[in-house]
Short mmCIF file of C-alpha atoms and ligand atoms in Angstrom, two decimals:
data_model
loop_
_atom_site.label_atom_id
_atom_site.label_comp_id
_atom_site.label_asym_id
_atom_site.label_seq_id
_atom_site.Cartn_x
_atom_site.Cartn_y
_atom_site.Cartn_z
CA MET J 1 182.58 -226.82 221.91
CA VAL J 2 179.59 -228.95 220.86
CA ALA J 3 180.00 -232.50 222.10
CA ASN J 4 180.16 -235.14 219.38
CA PRO J 5 177.76 -237.90 220.47
CA TRP J 6 179.98 -240.52 218.83
CA ASP J 7 183.10 -239.34 220.63
CA PHE J 8 184.13 -242.24 222.84
CA LYS J 9 185.16 -240.07 225.75
CA TYR J 10 181.85 -238.29 225.69
CA ILE J 11 179.98 -241.61 225.51
CA CYS J 12 181.91 -243.01 228.49
CA VAL J 13 181.09 -239.94 230.55
CA ARG J 14 177.46 -240.05 229.46
CA VAL J 15 177.01 -243.61 230.62
CA GLY J 16 178.87 -242.96 233.83
CA LEU J 17 182.13 -244.81 233.09
CA PRO J 18 185.65 -243.35 233.35
CA LYS J 19 186.99 -241.92 230.08
CA SER J 20 189.78 -244.48 230.15
CA ARG J 21 187.40 -247.43 229.68
CA PRO J 22 187.55 -249.11 226.25
CA TYR J 23 185.16 -247.52 223.77
CA VAL J 24 183.32 -250.76 223.00
CA LYS J 25 182.37 -251.17 226.68
CA CYS J 26 181.02 -247.61 226.91
CA ARG J 27 179.16 -248.00 223.63
CA GLY J 28 177.74 -251.33 224.82
CA ARG J 29 176.43 -249.76 228.00
CA TYR J 30 174.99 -246.92 225.90
CA TRP J 31 172.98 -249.39 223.79
CA VAL J 32 171.74 -251.24 226.87
CA ARG J 33 170.46 -247.91 228.25
CA TRP J 34 168.96 -247.06 224.86
CA LEU J 35 167.02 -250.32 224.82
CA GLN J 36 165.87 -249.77 228.40
CA ARG J 37 164.11 -246.47 227.61
CA PRO J 38 160.35 -246.93 228.13
CA THR J 39 159.56 -245.55 224.65
CA ARG J 40 161.27 -248.60 223.11
CA ILE J 41 158.80 -251.03 224.66
CA PRO J 42 156.07 -250.82 221.95
CA GLY J 43 158.66 -251.20 219.18
CA LEU J 44 160.38 -254.15 220.81
CA THR J 45 157.06 -255.84 221.57
CA THR J 46 156.11 -255.49 217.91
CA LEU J 47 159.42 -257.02 216.86
CA LEU J 48 158.98 -259.96 219.23
CA ALA J 49 155.40 -260.52 218.04
CA LEU J 50 156.60 -260.43 214.43
CA GLY J 51 159.25 -263.02 215.30
CA ALA J 52 156.62 -265.24 216.91
CA VAL J 53 154.36 -264.94 213.86
CA LEU J 54 157.22 -265.70 211.47
CA SER J 55 158.33 -268.72 213.46
CA GLY J 56 154.68 -269.83 213.25
CA CYS J 57 154.91 -270.10 209.46
CA SER J 58 157.49 -272.83 209.64
CA THR J 59 156.98 -276.53 209.17
CA THR J 60 153.47 -277.25 210.43
CA GLN J 61 151.73 -275.59 207.48
CA PRO J 62 150.30 -277.77 204.69
CA GLN J 63 152.15 -275.84 202.01
CA SER J 64 155.58 -275.66 203.65
CA TYR J 65 158.57 -276.97 201.72
CA LEU J 66 160.43 -277.04 205.06
CA ASP J 67 158.68 -280.31 205.88
CA PRO J 68 159.71 -282.67 203.05
CA LYS J 69 157.76 -285.93 202.72
CA GLY J 70 159.46 -287.51 199.74
CA PRO J 71 162.95 -288.07 198.30
CA VAL J 72 162.83 -285.20 195.79
CA ALA J 73 161.63 -282.65 198.34
CA GLN J 74 164.22 -284.01 200.81
CA MET J 75 167.06 -283.53 198.32
CA GLN J 76 165.94 -279.97 197.63
CA TYR J 77 165.56 -279.26 201.33
CA ASP J 78 169.04 -280.63 202.14
CA LEU J 79 170.57 -278.51 199.42
CA LEU J 80 168.76 -275.42 200.64
CA ASN J 81 169.92 -276.14 204.19
CA LEU J 82 173.55 -276.54 203.17
CA SER J 83 173.54 -273.31 201.14
CA MET J 84 171.78 -271.44 203.95
CA TRP J 85 174.41 -272.46 206.51
CA PHE J 86 177.20 -271.21 204.27
CA ALA J 87 175.31 -268.04 203.32
CA GLY J 88 174.57 -267.38 207.01
CA ALA J 89 178.18 -267.95 208.08
CA ILE J 90 179.50 -265.72 205.27
CA GLY J 91 176.97 -263.03 206.20
CA LEU J 92 178.07 -263.16 209.84
CA VAL J 93 181.80 -262.99 209.00
CA ILE J 94 181.22 -260.01 206.71
CA ALA J 95 179.07 -258.23 209.30
CA ALA J 96 181.69 -258.86 211.99
CA LEU J 97 184.54 -257.63 209.76
CA THR J 98 182.55 -254.53 208.82
CA ILE J 99 181.86 -253.71 212.47
CA TYR J 100 185.50 -254.32 213.35
CA VAL J 101 186.79 -252.08 210.55
CA VAL J 102 184.31 -249.31 211.36
CA LEU J 103 185.34 -249.30 215.02
CA ARG J 104 189.04 -249.90 214.57
CA PHE J 105 189.65 -247.38 211.81
CA ARG J 106 187.11 -244.69 212.68
CA ALA J 107 188.19 -241.05 212.67
CA ARG J 108 189.45 -240.01 216.08
CA PRO J 109 189.36 -236.57 217.66
CA GLY J 110 192.28 -234.47 216.60
CA GLN J 111 193.08 -236.72 213.67
CA LYS J 112 194.03 -234.81 210.52
CA GLY J 113 193.99 -235.92 206.90
CA VAL J 114 193.58 -239.44 205.51
CA PRO J 115 195.28 -242.34 207.34
CA GLU J 116 198.14 -244.17 205.67
CA GLN J 117 196.90 -246.14 202.63
CA ILE J 118 198.16 -249.61 201.73
CA HIS J 119 197.75 -251.47 198.46
CA GLY J 120 198.17 -255.10 197.49
CA SER J 121 198.57 -258.14 199.73
CA THR J 122 199.35 -261.44 198.07
CA LYS J 123 198.47 -263.41 201.22
CA LEU J 124 195.08 -261.76 201.58
CA GLU J 125 194.22 -262.10 197.92
CA ILE J 126 195.10 -265.79 197.81
CA THR J 127 193.05 -266.36 200.96
CA TRP J 128 189.90 -264.67 199.66
CA THR J 129 190.18 -266.45 196.35
CA LEU J 130 190.77 -269.93 197.78
CA ILE J 131 188.04 -269.82 200.43
CA PRO J 132 185.21 -269.04 197.95
CA ILE J 133 186.53 -271.71 195.55
CA LEU J 134 186.41 -274.22 198.39
CA ILE J 135 182.88 -273.14 199.37
CA LEU J 136 181.69 -273.37 195.78
CA ILE J 137 183.04 -276.91 195.50
CA ILE J 138 181.38 -277.95 198.77
CA ILE J 139 178.00 -276.57 197.57
CA GLY J 140 178.50 -277.41 193.89
CA VAL J 141 179.10 -281.15 194.17
CA PRO J 142 175.81 -281.95 195.97
CA THR J 143 173.99 -279.45 193.70
CA VAL J 144 175.06 -281.26 190.53
CA ARG J 145 174.32 -284.60 192.15
CA ALA J 146 170.80 -283.48 193.16
CA ALA J 147 170.14 -282.03 189.68
CA TRP J 148 171.11 -285.41 188.26
CA LEU J 149 168.92 -287.39 190.67
CA GLN J 150 165.97 -285.07 190.06
CA ALA J 151 166.07 -285.57 186.31
CA ALA J 152 164.65 -289.07 186.58
CA PRO J 153 163.94 -291.56 189.39
CA ALA J 154 166.63 -294.17 189.97
CA ASP J 155 163.93 -296.83 190.27
CA GLN J 156 162.64 -296.45 186.68
CA ALA J 157 161.11 -299.92 186.54
CA ASN J 158 158.78 -299.15 189.44
CA ALA J 159 157.83 -295.65 188.21
CA MET J 160 154.37 -294.62 187.08
CA THR J 161 153.75 -291.87 184.53
CA ILE J 162 150.93 -289.35 184.72
CA LYS J 163 150.13 -286.24 182.75
CA ALA J 164 149.30 -282.93 184.45
CA THR J 165 147.80 -280.14 182.37
CA GLY J 166 147.25 -276.58 183.57
CA TYR J 167 144.14 -274.60 182.65
CA GLN J 168 142.96 -271.20 183.88
CA TRP J 169 142.44 -272.06 186.81
CA TRP J 170 142.47 -275.77 187.49
CA PHE J 171 144.49 -278.92 186.86
CA SER J 172 143.68 -281.94 184.73
CA PHE J 173 145.37 -285.25 185.65
CA GLU J 174 145.57 -288.15 183.24
CA TYR J 175 146.77 -291.71 183.75
CA PRO J 176 147.58 -292.52 180.10
CA ASP J 177 148.15 -296.28 180.44
CA LYS J 178 145.02 -296.64 182.57
CA LYS J 179 142.83 -294.43 180.34
CA VAL J 180 141.67 -292.45 183.35
CA THR J 181 141.26 -288.67 183.57
CA THR J 182 140.48 -286.71 186.69
CA ALA J 183 140.87 -283.16 187.91
CA ASN J 184 142.30 -281.24 190.84
CA GLU J 185 142.96 -284.34 192.96
CA LEU J 186 145.91 -286.45 191.96
CA TRP J 187 145.90 -289.95 193.42
CA ILE J 188 149.29 -291.65 193.67
CA PRO J 189 150.54 -294.83 195.36
CA VAL J 190 152.75 -294.19 198.36
CA GLY J 191 156.47 -295.05 198.12
CA ARG J 192 156.43 -295.23 194.33
CA PRO J 193 158.11 -292.75 191.97
CA VAL J 194 155.65 -290.82 189.82
CA ILE J 195 156.90 -289.20 186.62
CA VAL J 196 154.79 -286.14 185.87
CA GLN J 197 154.58 -284.93 182.29
CA ILE J 198 153.62 -281.30 182.48
CA GLU J 199 151.72 -279.25 179.91
CA SER J 200 149.43 -276.24 179.67
CA LYS J 201 146.38 -275.54 177.53
CA ASP J 202 146.47 -271.73 177.77
CA VAL J 203 149.08 -269.63 179.62
CA ILE J 204 152.16 -270.53 181.66
CA HIS J 205 151.33 -272.17 184.98
CA SER J 206 153.59 -273.97 187.43
CA PHE J 207 153.12 -277.36 189.07
CA TRP J 208 154.15 -277.37 192.72
CA VAL J 209 153.58 -279.73 195.64
CA PRO J 210 155.81 -278.12 198.30
CA LYS J 211 156.10 -281.21 200.52
CA LEU J 212 156.84 -283.57 197.61
CA ALA J 213 158.87 -281.66 195.02
CA GLY J 214 159.83 -278.23 193.77
CA LYS J 215 158.21 -276.31 190.97
CA MET J 216 158.09 -277.01 187.26
CA ASP J 217 156.62 -274.63 184.71
CA MET J 218 153.61 -275.76 182.68
CA ILE J 219 154.21 -274.27 179.25
CA PRO J 220 151.78 -274.33 176.31
CA GLY J 221 153.11 -276.35 173.37
CA ARG J 222 155.81 -278.09 175.34
CA THR J 223 156.06 -281.08 177.67
CA ASN J 224 158.20 -280.70 180.78
CA GLU J 225 158.99 -283.61 183.01
CA MET J 226 159.67 -284.02 186.69
CA TRP J 227 159.13 -286.75 189.23
CA LEU J 228 157.94 -286.93 192.78
CA GLN J 229 157.29 -289.53 195.40
CA ALA J 230 155.39 -289.53 198.69
CA ASP J 231 156.99 -291.56 201.45
CA GLU J 232 154.01 -291.21 203.78
CA ALA J 233 150.34 -291.72 203.00
CA GLY J 234 148.32 -288.56 203.28
CA GLU J 235 146.98 -285.50 201.57
CA TYR J 236 149.43 -282.97 200.17
CA TYR J 237 148.63 -279.48 198.98
CA GLY J 238 149.55 -278.36 195.49
CA GLN J 239 149.51 -274.86 194.12
CA CYS J 240 150.05 -273.12 190.81
CA ALA J 241 153.28 -271.21 191.33
CA GLU J 242 153.39 -268.98 188.27
CA PHE J 243 151.17 -265.91 187.99
CA CYS J 244 148.57 -266.86 185.40
CA GLY J 245 145.75 -264.35 185.72
CA ALA J 246 143.06 -263.10 188.08
CA SER J 247 142.56 -266.37 189.97
CA HIS J 248 146.14 -267.63 190.01
CA ALA J 249 146.09 -267.81 193.82
CA ARG J 250 142.95 -269.98 193.60
CA MET J 251 144.49 -272.54 191.31
CA ARG J 252 145.25 -275.34 193.72
CA PHE J 253 145.09 -279.10 193.87
CA ARG J 254 145.52 -281.99 196.26
CA VAL J 255 147.76 -285.02 196.03
CA LYS J 256 146.31 -288.09 197.71
CA ALA J 257 149.04 -290.57 198.52
CA VAL J 258 147.44 -293.95 199.27
CA THR J 259 148.56 -297.59 199.46
CA GLN J 260 149.00 -299.46 196.18
CA ALA J 261 145.83 -301.51 196.92
CA GLU J 262 143.75 -298.37 197.53
CA PHE J 263 145.18 -296.82 194.41
CA ASP J 264 144.33 -299.88 192.29
CA ALA J 265 140.79 -299.88 193.66
CA TRP J 266 140.42 -296.19 192.85
CA ILE J 267 141.67 -296.71 189.29
CA ALA J 268 139.33 -299.70 188.82
CA ALA J 269 136.37 -297.59 190.00
CA ARG J 270 137.33 -294.80 187.58
CA GLN J 271 137.61 -297.27 184.71
CA LYS J 272 134.06 -298.49 185.32
CA GLY J 273 132.75 -295.02 184.46
CA ALA J 274 130.60 -292.68 186.49
CA VAL J 275 127.85 -293.93 188.80
CA GLN J 276 124.48 -294.05 187.00
CA PRO J 277 121.48 -292.71 188.95
CA ALA J 278 118.37 -294.86 189.26
CA ALA J 279 115.45 -293.80 187.06
CA GLY J 280 112.96 -291.43 188.66
CA THR J 281 115.34 -290.12 191.34
CA ARG J 282 116.36 -286.52 191.93
CA GLU J 283 119.86 -287.50 190.78
CA ALA J 284 118.44 -288.72 187.47
CA ALA J 285 116.61 -285.40 187.02
CA GLY J 286 119.89 -283.59 187.69
CA LYS J 287 121.69 -285.73 185.14
CA ALA J 288 119.06 -284.89 182.52
CA ILE J 289 119.46 -281.16 183.16
CA LEU J 290 123.26 -281.40 183.05
CA GLU J 291 123.09 -283.26 179.75
CA GLY J 292 121.13 -280.50 178.03
CA GLY J 293 117.59 -281.22 179.25
CA LYS J 294 116.98 -277.56 179.87
CA ASN J 295 117.52 -274.70 177.44
CA GLY J 296 120.56 -272.60 178.23
CA VAL J 297 122.07 -275.07 180.71
CA THR J 298 125.06 -276.45 178.85
CA CYS J 299 127.24 -278.23 181.45
CA PHE J 300 127.70 -281.14 179.00
CA ALA J 301 129.42 -278.88 176.45
CA CYS J 302 132.39 -278.14 178.73
CA HIS J 303 132.58 -281.08 181.14
CA ALA J 304 133.09 -284.79 180.60
CA ILE J 305 131.50 -287.51 182.70
CA ASP J 306 132.83 -290.98 181.88
CA GLY J 307 130.05 -293.18 180.55
CA SER J 308 127.74 -290.27 179.70
CA GLU J 309 126.47 -290.13 176.12
CA LYS J 310 126.30 -286.35 176.11
CA ALA J 311 128.82 -284.96 178.60
CA LYS J 312 132.11 -285.13 176.71
CA GLY J 313 133.38 -281.55 176.96
CA LEU J 314 137.08 -280.90 177.43
CA VAL J 315 136.97 -277.22 178.41
CA GLY J 316 136.36 -277.70 182.13
CA PRO J 317 137.35 -280.36 184.66
CA ASN J 318 136.27 -283.98 184.19
CA LEU J 319 133.43 -284.53 186.69
CA SER J 320 133.27 -288.35 186.74
CA ASN J 321 134.14 -288.55 190.44
CA VAL J 322 133.49 -284.98 191.53
CA GLY J 323 131.30 -286.16 194.42
CA ALA J 324 134.25 -288.03 195.94
CA ARG J 325 136.66 -285.11 195.86
CA THR J 326 137.34 -283.35 199.14
CA THR J 327 137.35 -279.94 197.50
CA ILE J 328 135.77 -278.21 194.51
CA ALA J 329 136.80 -275.24 192.36
CA ALA J 330 140.42 -276.52 192.25
CA GLY J 331 141.17 -276.91 195.94
CA VAL J 332 139.43 -273.68 196.93
CA MET J 333 136.24 -274.84 198.73
CA ASP J 334 135.30 -277.91 200.74
CA ASN J 335 133.00 -280.15 198.75
CA THR J 336 129.56 -279.54 200.30
CA ASP J 337 126.06 -279.11 198.83
CA GLU J 338 126.10 -275.42 199.73
CA HIS J 339 129.46 -274.75 198.08
CA MET J 340 128.48 -276.71 194.98
CA LYS J 341 125.31 -274.58 194.70
CA GLN J 342 127.26 -271.36 195.17
CA TRP J 343 129.73 -272.46 192.50
CA ILE J 344 127.03 -273.33 189.92
CA GLN J 345 125.01 -270.19 190.60
CA ASN J 346 127.93 -267.80 190.40
CA PRO J 347 131.44 -269.18 189.83
CA GLN J 348 132.87 -265.66 189.62
CA SER J 349 131.94 -265.05 193.24
CA VAL J 350 134.41 -267.80 194.15
CA LYS J 351 136.96 -267.49 191.39
CA PRO J 352 137.06 -264.11 189.63
CA GLY J 353 137.53 -264.56 185.88
CA ALA J 354 136.49 -268.24 185.83
CA LYS J 355 135.36 -269.29 182.35
CA MET J 356 132.23 -271.05 183.63
CA PRO J 357 129.16 -268.79 183.23
CA PRO J 358 126.75 -268.22 186.14
CA PHE J 359 123.58 -270.34 186.08
CA GLU J 360 121.62 -268.61 188.85
CA LYS J 361 119.06 -267.24 186.37
CA GLN J 362 118.61 -270.47 184.36
CA LEU J 363 118.00 -272.88 187.23
CA THR J 364 115.11 -272.92 189.68
CA ALA J 365 115.95 -273.86 193.28
CA GLU J 366 114.56 -277.34 192.65
CA GLU J 367 116.59 -277.84 189.48
CA LEU J 368 119.73 -276.64 191.19
CA ASP J 369 119.13 -279.13 194.02
CA ALA J 370 118.76 -281.91 191.44
CA VAL J 371 122.00 -280.99 189.62
CA VAL J 372 123.89 -280.79 192.92
CA ALA J 373 122.44 -284.11 194.08
CA TYR J 374 123.60 -285.75 190.84
CA LEU J 375 127.10 -284.25 190.99
CA ARG J 376 127.50 -285.19 194.65
CA SER J 377 126.45 -288.77 193.83
CA LEU J 378 129.36 -289.17 191.38
CA LYS J 379 131.72 -291.06 193.64
CU1 CUA R 1 148.06 -271.15 187.05
CU2 CUA R 1 149.02 -269.51 188.42
#
């Protein structure tokens, strides 16, 4: 007779226990031996390494929603946590019941036919109807409450409204009552609710600052609204969260949460218009080129610079304070002379599909230096 490897008597003998020992014990010892085989070591090491890597992507990352820094993100995190505990517990109970049933009712040697079948149990059916109802109520009440609180900030009087517009592949931010427009870096005062009116100029994007609030779609021809608030000063990463074309992954932004005084100073500086270069400087030469001083170089047609007579374009990001931003190309590169040059020479090398044409052929090295010097002086 061929031994059945799942036969409990055979297993007990194989692992060196008497046949009379309970099956689970023999099976347990079998698994311990299985794990101890030297060939398992590479597999187990890989699993452990994977676990270590996964635990590394937890809360310390700049784009982790597991590290909420504002009331909206906190609400969403708490809700997620609550649901996860229930989902985890339900998963465990089901796994345990499945294992129990498989072991308890498995076919045994010598058994013939199908075991006795039962049907209908009022007690059981009431139990497994009532428990889910109870769980749904426990999760449902805070869910509805959070949905309500997320619709609008409780502290309406203190709230500030801004407009965020998605473009392929960057963000425009407007402060309508302050008449200020900027791009890719959203300044907000700390501890104050900010209502964000969300639009798109081309395709569907999604506005997301993981540490401050969950996602909201940016839809052409429609204004969506959400709010967020930063409880700690600092820089928060934002990311487009809806696939929107070749450079979707490179459509990022930063939220700068600063004190109210710093925010007011920043707004006042923006309202004064862009810094004007002194006549005869390299910056002034760069400004002249950017404003159409050289054939084929048409920055002014797509970009606006507050206070400039010529640069009033609305196709690309507003550049009035581009020199003060920490990143360029919508959160993709640190703002340095070298990166700015690379971007102007060949934007596609940084952001495939970008609408800005390459200017490497139109600009001499000296002219490029002048344009970069001017842009970097806009602070
Ligand atoms: Cu915009 Cu993805």
